[in-house]
PDB file of C-alpha atoms in Angstrom:
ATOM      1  CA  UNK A   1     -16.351  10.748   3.233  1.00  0.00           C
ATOM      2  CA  UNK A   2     -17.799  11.477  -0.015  1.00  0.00           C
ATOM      3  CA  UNK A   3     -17.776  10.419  -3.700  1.00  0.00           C
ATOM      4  CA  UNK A   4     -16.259   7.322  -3.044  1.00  0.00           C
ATOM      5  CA  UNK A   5     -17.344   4.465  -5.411  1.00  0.00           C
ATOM      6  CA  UNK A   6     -16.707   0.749  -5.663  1.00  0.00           C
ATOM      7  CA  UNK A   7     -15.998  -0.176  -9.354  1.00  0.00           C
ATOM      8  CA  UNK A   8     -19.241  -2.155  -9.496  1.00  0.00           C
ATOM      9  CA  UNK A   9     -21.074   1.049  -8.891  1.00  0.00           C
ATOM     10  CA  UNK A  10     -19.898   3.585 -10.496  1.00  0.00           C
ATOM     11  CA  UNK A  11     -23.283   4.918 -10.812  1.00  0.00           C
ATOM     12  CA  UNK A  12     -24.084   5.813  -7.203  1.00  0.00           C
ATOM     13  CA  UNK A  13     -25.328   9.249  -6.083  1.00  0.00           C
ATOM     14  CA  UNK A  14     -22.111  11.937  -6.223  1.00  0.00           C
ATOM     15  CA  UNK A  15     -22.763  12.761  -2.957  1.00  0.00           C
ATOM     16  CA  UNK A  16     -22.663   8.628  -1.498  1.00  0.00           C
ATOM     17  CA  UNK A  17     -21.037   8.566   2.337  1.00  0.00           C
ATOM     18  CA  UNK A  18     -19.307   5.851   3.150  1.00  0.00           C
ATOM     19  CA  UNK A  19     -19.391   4.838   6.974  1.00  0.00           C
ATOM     20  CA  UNK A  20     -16.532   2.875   8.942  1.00  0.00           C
ATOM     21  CA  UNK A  21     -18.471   0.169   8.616  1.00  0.00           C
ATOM     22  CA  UNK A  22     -18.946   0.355   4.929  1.00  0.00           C
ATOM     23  CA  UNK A  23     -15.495   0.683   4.380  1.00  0.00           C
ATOM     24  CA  UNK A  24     -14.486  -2.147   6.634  1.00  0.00           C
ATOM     25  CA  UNK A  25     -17.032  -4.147   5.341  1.00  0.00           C
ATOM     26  CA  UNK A  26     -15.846  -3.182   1.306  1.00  0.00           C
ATOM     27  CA  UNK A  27     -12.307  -4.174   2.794  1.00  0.00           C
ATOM     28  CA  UNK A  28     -12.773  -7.310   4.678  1.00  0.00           C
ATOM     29  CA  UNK A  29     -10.635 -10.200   4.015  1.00  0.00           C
ATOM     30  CA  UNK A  30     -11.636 -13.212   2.662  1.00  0.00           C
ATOM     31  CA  UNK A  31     -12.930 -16.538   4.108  1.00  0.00           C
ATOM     32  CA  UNK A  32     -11.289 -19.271   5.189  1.00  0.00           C
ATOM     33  CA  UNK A  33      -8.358 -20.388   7.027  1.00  0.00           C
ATOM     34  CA  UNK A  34      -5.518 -19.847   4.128  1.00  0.00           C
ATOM     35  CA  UNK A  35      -3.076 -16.800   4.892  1.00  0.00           C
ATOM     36  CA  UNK A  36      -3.793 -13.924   3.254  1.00  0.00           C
ATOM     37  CA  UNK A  37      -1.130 -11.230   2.373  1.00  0.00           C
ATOM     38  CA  UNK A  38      -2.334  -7.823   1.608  1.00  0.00           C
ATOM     39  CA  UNK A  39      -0.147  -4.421   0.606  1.00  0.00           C
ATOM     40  CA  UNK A  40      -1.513  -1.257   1.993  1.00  0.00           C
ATOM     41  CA  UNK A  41       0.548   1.599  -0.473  1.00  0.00           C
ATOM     42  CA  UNK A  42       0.673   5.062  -1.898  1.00  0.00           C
ATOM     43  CA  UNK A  43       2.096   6.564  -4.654  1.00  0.00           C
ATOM     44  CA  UNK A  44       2.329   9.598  -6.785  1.00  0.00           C
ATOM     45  CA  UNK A  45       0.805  10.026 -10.804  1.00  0.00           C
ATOM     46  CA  UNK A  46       4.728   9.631 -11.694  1.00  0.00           C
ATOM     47  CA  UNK A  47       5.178   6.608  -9.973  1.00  0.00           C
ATOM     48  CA  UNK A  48       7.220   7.831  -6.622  1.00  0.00           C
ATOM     49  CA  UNK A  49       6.369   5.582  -3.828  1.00  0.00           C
ATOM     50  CA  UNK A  50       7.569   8.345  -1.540  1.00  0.00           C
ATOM     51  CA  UNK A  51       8.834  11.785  -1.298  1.00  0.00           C
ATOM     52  CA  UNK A  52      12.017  12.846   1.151  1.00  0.00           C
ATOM     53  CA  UNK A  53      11.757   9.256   2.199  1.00  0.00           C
ATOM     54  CA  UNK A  54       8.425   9.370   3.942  1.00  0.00           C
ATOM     55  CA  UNK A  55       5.270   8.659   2.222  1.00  0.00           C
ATOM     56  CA  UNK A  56       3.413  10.575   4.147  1.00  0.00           C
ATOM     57  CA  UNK A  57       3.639  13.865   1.802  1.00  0.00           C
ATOM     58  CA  UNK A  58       1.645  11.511  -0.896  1.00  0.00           C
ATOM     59  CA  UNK A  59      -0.620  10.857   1.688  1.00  0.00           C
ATOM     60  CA  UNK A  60      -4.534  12.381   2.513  1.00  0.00           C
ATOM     61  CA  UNK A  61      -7.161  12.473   5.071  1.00  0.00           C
ATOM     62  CA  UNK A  62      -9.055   9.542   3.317  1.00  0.00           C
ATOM     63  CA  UNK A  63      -5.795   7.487   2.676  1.00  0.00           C
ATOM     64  CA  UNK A  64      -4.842   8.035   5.893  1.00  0.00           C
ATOM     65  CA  UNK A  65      -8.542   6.743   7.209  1.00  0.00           C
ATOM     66  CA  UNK A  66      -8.216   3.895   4.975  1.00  0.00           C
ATOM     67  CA  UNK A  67      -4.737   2.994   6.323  1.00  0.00           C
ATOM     68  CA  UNK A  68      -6.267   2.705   9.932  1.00  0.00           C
ATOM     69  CA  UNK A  69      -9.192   0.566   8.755  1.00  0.00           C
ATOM     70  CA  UNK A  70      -6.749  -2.009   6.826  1.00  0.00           C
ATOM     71  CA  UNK A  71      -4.639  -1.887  10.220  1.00  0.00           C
ATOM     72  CA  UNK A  72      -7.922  -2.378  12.135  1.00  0.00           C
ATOM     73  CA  UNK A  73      -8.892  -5.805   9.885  1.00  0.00           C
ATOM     74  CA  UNK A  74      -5.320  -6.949  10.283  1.00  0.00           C
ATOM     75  CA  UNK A  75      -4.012  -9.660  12.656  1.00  0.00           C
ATOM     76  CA  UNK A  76      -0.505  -8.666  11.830  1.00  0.00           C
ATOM     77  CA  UNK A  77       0.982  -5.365  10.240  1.00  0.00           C
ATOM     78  CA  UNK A  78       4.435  -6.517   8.407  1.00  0.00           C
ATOM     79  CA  UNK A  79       7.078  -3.592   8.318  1.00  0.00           C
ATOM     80  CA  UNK A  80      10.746  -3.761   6.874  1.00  0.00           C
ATOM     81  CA  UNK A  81      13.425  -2.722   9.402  1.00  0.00           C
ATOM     82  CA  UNK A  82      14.195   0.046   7.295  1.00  0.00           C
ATOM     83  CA  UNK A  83      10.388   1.694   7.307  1.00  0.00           C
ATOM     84  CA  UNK A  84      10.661   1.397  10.869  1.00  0.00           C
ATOM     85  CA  UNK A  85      13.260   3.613  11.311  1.00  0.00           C
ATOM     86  CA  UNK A  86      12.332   6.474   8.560  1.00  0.00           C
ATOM     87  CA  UNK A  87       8.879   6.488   9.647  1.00  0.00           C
ATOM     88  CA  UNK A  88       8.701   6.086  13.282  1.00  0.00           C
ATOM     89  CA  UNK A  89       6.848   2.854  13.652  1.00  0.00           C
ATOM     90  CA  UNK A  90       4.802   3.234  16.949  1.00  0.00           C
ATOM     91  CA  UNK A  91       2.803   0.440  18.570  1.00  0.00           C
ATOM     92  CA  UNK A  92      -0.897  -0.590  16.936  1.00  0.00           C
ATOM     93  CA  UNK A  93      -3.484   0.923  19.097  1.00  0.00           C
ATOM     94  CA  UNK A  94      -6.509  -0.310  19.669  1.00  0.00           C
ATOM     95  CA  UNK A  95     -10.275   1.332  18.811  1.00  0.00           C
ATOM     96  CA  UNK A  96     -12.894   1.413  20.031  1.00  0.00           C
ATOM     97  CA  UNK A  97     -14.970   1.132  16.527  1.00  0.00           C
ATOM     98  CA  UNK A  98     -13.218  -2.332  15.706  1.00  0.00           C
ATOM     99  CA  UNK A  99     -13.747  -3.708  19.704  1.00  0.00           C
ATOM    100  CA  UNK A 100     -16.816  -5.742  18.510  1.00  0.00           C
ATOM    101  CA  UNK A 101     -15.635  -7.040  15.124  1.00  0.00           C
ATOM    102  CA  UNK A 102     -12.669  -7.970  16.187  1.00  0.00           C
ATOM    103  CA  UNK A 103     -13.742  -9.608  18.797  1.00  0.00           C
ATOM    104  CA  UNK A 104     -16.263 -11.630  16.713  1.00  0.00           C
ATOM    105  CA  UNK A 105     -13.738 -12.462  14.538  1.00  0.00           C
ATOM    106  CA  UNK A 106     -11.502 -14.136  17.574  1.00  0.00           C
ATOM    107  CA  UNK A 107      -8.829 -10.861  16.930  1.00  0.00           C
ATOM    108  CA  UNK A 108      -6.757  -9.577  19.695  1.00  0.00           C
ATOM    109  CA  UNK A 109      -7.839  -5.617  20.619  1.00  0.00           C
ATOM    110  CA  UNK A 110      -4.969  -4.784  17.915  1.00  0.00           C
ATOM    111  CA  UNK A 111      -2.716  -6.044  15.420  1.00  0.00           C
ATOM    112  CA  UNK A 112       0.536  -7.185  16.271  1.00  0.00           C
ATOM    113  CA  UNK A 113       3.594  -5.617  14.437  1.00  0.00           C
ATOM    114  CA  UNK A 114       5.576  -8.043  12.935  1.00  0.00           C
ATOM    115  CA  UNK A 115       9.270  -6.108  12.118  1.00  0.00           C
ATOM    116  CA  UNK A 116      11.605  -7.805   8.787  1.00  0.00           C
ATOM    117  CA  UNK A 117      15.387  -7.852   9.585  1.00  0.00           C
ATOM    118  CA  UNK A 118      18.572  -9.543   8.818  1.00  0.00           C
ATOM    119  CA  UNK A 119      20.564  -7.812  11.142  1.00  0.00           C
ATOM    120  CA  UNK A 120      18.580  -6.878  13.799  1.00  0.00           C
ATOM    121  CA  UNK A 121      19.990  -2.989  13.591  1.00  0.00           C
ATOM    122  CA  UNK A 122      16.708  -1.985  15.868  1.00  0.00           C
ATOM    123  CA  UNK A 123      16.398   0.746  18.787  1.00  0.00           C
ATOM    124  CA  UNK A 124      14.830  -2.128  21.472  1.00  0.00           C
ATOM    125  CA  UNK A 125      14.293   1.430  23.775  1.00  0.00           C
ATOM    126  CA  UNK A 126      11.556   2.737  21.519  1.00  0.00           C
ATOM    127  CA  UNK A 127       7.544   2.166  22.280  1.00  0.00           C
ATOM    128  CA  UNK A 128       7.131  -0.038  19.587  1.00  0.00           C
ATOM    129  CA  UNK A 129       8.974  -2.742  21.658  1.00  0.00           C
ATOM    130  CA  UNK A 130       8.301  -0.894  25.271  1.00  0.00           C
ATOM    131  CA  UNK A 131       5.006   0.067  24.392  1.00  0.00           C
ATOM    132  CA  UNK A 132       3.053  -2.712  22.654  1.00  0.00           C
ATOM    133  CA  UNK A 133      -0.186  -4.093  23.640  1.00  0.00           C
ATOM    134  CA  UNK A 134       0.625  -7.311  22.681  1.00  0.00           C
ATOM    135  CA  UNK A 135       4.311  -8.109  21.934  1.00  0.00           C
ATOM    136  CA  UNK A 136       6.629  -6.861  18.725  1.00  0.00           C
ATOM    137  CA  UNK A 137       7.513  -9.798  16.123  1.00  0.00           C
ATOM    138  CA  UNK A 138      10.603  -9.909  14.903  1.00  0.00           C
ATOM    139  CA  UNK A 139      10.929 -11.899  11.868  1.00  0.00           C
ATOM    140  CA  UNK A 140      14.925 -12.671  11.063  1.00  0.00           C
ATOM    141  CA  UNK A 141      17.196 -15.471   9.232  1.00  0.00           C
ATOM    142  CA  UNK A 142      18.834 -18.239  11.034  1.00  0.00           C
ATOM    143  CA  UNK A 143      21.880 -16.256  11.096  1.00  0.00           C
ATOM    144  CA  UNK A 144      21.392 -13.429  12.334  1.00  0.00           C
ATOM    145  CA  UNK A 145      23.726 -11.930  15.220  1.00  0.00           C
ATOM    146  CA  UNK A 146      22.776 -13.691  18.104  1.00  0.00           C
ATOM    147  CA  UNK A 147      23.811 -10.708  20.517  1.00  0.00           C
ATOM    148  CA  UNK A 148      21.069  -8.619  18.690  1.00  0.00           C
ATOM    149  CA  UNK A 149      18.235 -11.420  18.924  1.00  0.00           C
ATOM    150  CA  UNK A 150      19.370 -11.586  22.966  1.00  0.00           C
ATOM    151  CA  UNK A 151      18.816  -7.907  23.163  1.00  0.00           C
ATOM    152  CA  UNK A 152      15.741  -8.445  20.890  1.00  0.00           C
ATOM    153  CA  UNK A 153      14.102 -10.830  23.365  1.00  0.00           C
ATOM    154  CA  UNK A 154      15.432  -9.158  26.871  1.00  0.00           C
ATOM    155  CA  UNK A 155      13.671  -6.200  25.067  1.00  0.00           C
ATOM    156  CA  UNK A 156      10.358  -8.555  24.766  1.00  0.00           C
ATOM    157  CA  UNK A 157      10.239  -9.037  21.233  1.00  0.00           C
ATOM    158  CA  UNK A 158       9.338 -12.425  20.400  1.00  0.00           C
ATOM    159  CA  UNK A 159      12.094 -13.802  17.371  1.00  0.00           C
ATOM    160  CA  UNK A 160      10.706 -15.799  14.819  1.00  0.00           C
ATOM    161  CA  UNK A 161      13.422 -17.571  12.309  1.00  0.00           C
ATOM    162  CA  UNK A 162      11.847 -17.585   8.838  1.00  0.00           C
ATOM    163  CA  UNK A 163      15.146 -18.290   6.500  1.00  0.00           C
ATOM    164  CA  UNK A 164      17.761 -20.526   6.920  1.00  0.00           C
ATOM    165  CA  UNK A 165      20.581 -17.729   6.130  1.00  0.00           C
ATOM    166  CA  UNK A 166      20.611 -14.289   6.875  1.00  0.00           C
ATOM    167  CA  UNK A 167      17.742 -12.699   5.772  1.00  0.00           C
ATOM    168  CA  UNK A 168      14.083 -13.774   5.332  1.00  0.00           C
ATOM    169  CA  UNK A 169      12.156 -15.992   3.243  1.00  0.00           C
ATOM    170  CA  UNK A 170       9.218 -14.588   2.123  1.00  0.00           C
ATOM    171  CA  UNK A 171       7.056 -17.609   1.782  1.00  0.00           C
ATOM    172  CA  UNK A 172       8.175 -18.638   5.418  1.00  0.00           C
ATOM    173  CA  UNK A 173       7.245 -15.834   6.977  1.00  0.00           C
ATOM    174  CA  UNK A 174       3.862 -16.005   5.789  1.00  0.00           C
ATOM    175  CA  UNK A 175       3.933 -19.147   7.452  1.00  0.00           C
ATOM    176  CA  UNK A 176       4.964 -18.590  10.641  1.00  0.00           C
ATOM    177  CA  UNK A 177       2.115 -15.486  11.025  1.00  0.00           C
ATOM    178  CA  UNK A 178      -0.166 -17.880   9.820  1.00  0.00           C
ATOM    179  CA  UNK A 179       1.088 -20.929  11.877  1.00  0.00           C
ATOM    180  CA  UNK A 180       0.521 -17.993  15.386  1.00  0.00           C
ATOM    181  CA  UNK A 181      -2.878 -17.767  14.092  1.00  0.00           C
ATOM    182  CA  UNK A 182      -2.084 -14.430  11.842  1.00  0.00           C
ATOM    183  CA  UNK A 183      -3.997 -15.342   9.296  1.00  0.00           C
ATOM    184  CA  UNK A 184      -5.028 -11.519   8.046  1.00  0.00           C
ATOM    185  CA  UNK A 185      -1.654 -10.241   7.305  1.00  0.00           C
ATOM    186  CA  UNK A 186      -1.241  -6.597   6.302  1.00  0.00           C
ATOM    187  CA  UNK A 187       2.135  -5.404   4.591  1.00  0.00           C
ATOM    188  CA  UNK A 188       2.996  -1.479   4.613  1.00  0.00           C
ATOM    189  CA  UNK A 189       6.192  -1.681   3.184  1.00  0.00           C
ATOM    190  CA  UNK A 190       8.769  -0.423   2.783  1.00  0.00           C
ATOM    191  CA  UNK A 191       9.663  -0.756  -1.154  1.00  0.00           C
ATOM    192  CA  UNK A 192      12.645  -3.807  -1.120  1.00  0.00           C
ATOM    193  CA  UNK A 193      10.257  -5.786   1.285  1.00  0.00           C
ATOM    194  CA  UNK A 194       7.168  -5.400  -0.985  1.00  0.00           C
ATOM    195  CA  UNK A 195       9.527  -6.166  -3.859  1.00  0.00           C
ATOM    196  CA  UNK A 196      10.503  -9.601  -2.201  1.00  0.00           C
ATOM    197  CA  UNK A 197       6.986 -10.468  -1.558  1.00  0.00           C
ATOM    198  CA  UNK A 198       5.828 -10.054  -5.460  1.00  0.00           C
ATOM    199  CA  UNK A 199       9.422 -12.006  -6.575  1.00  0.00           C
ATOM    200  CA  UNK A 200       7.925 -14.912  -4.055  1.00  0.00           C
ATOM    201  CA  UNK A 201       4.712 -14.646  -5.062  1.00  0.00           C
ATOM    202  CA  UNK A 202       2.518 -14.533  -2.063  1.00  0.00           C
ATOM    203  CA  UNK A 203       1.481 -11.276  -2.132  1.00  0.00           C
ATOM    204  CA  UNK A 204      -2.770 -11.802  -2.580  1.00  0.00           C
ATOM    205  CA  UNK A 205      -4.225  -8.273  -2.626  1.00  0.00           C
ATOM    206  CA  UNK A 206      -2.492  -4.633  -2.994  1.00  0.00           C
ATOM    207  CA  UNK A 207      -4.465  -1.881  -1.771  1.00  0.00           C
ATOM    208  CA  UNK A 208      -2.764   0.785  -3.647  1.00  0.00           C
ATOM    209  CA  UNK A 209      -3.715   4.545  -3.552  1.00  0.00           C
ATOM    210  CA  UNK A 210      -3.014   6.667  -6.092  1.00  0.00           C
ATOM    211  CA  UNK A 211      -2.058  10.183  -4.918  1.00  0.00           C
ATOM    212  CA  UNK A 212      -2.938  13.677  -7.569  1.00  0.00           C
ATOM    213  CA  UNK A 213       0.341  14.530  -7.069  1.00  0.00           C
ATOM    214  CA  UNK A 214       3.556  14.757  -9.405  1.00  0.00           C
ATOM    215  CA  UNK A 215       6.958  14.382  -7.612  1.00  0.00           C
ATOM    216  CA  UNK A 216      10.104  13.993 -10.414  1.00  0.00           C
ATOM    217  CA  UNK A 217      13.444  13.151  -8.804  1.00  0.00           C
ATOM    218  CA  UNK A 218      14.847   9.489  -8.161  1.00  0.00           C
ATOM    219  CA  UNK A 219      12.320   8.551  -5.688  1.00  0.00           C
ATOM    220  CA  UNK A 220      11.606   4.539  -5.230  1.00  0.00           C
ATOM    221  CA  UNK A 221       8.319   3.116  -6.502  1.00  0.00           C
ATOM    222  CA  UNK A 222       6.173   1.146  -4.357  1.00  0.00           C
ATOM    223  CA  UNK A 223       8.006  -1.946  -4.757  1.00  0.00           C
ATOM    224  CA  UNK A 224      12.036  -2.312  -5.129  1.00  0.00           C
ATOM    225  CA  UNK A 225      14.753  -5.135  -5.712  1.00  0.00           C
ATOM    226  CA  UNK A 226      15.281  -7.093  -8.800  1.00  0.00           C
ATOM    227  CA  UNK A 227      12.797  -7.632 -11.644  1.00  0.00           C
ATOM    228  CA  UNK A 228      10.658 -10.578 -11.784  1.00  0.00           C
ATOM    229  CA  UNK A 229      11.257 -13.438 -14.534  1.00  0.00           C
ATOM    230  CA  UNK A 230       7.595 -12.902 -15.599  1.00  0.00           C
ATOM    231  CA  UNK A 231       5.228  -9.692 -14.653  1.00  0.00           C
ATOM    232  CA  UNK A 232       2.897 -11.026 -11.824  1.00  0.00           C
ATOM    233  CA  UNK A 233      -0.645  -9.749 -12.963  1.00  0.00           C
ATOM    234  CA  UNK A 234      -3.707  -8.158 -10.784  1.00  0.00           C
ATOM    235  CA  UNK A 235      -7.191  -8.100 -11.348  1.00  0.00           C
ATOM    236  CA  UNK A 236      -8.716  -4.888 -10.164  1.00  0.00           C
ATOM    237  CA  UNK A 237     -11.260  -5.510  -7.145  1.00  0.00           C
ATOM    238  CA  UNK A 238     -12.050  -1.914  -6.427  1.00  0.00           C
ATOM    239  CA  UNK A 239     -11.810   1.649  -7.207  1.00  0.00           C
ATOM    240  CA  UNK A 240     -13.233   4.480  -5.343  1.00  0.00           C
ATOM    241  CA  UNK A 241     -11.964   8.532  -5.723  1.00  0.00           C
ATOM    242  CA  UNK A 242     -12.430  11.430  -3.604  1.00  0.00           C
ATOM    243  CA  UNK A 243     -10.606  14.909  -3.871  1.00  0.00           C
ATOM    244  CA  UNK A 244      -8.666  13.285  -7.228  1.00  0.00           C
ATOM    245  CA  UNK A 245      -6.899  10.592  -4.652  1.00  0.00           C
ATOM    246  CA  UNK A 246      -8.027   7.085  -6.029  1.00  0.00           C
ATOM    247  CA  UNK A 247      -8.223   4.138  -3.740  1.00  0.00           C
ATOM    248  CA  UNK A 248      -7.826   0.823  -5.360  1.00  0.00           C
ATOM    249  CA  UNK A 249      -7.441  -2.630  -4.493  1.00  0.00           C
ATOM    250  CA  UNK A 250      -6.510  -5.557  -6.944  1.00  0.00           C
ATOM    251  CA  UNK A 251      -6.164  -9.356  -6.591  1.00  0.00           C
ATOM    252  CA  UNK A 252      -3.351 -11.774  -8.189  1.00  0.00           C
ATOM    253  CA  UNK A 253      -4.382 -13.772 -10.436  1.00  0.00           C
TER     254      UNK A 253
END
């Protein structure tokens, strides 16, 4: 990896590499014992948050070695429903280069992936509930159908209620990670359940990158759903660049 810079040193040699462990260590979550939400994101120089509904065209090497070291610092990975489905969701895997740090840090050999729905509108036959090494979340409203949280559960999914209607609460679903001991949560999306965690404001850190690329169309932007009474400002954390793709990482205020 090369010419990759934090913001504090934008100085450094042109030709700087940047090791896993660098980059985890640049990435690591903070102290403590609070929750901590973080949004893992891409986007184009027009503001599309993806293109043919997949991000992945926006996407690079680098982002995509970034994405697995956020995953591999994460004791959950929160998904809407709808991401699941358009991206293919698969089962965390666990590496080899995170064994020991995880394990110092008291993590499982993976994050668990913790799945947003009101409805419960999921295919229980795919590896992400067949497959997992530890078992798929599913985070729903009080509501929901109770045939689909049966077949959720005879599936192996674990149902956690986090909103007393249909749909989820935001703020209670950080909770209820946090009360599992999920404390380093990771979000990837998609757009209406990044918008929901800005509106609720407890989303801590987003990890945005910002692809060279120009897209037009109607595409969504990172984050959907209705505007917020009051824009929720970021301080930026990081920046670092390679091949015109900029990685940055910024912390609410």
């Amino acid at each position: 990896m090369r010419q990759l810079f934090p913001v504090t040193d934008m100085t450094a040699a042109a030709d700087r590499e940047w090791s896993l462990d660098a980059l985890a260590d640049a990435y690591a979550y903070p102290e403590g014992d609070d929750p901590w939400l973080r949004a893992n994101m891409v986007s184009s120089l027009d503001g599309a948050g993806q293109h043919g509904g997949r991000s992945q065209p926006l996407s690079s090497e680098t982002d995509m070695r970034i994405f697995g070291i956020l995953r591999g610092l994460a004791d959950v990975v929160v998904v809407g429903a709808e991401t699941v489905r358009l991206e293919g969701y698969r089962p965390a895997r666990a590496r080899e280069a995170f064994a020991a740090r995880r394990a110092a840090a008291g993590q499982g050999p993976a994050p668990v992936i913790a799945v947003v729905s009101a409805s419960l509108n999921l295919d229980f036959s795919l590896p992400l509930f067949t497959e997992p090494l530890v078992p798929t979340l599913i985070l729903t409203g009080a509501v929901a159908p109770p045939d689909r949280i049966e077949a959720a559960r005879a599936a192996g999914a674990v149902v956690l209620i986090a909103g007393d209607g249909p749909g989820v609460e935001p703020a209670r679903a950080v909770a209820a990670l946090a009360e599992r001991g999920l404390r380093r949560q990771l979000t990837e999306g998609g757009p209406r359940l990044l918008g929901q965690f800005v509106a609720a404001e407890v989303l801590d850190e987003l990890c945005l990158t910002v692809s060279p690329t120009m897209t037009a169309g109607d595409a969504q932007r990172i984050a959907g759903g209705p505007s917020v009474a009051v824009p929720t400002r970021f301080q930026v954390a990081s920046v670092m660049e390679q091949d015109g793709f900029l990685f940055t990482r910024y912390r609410r205020i």
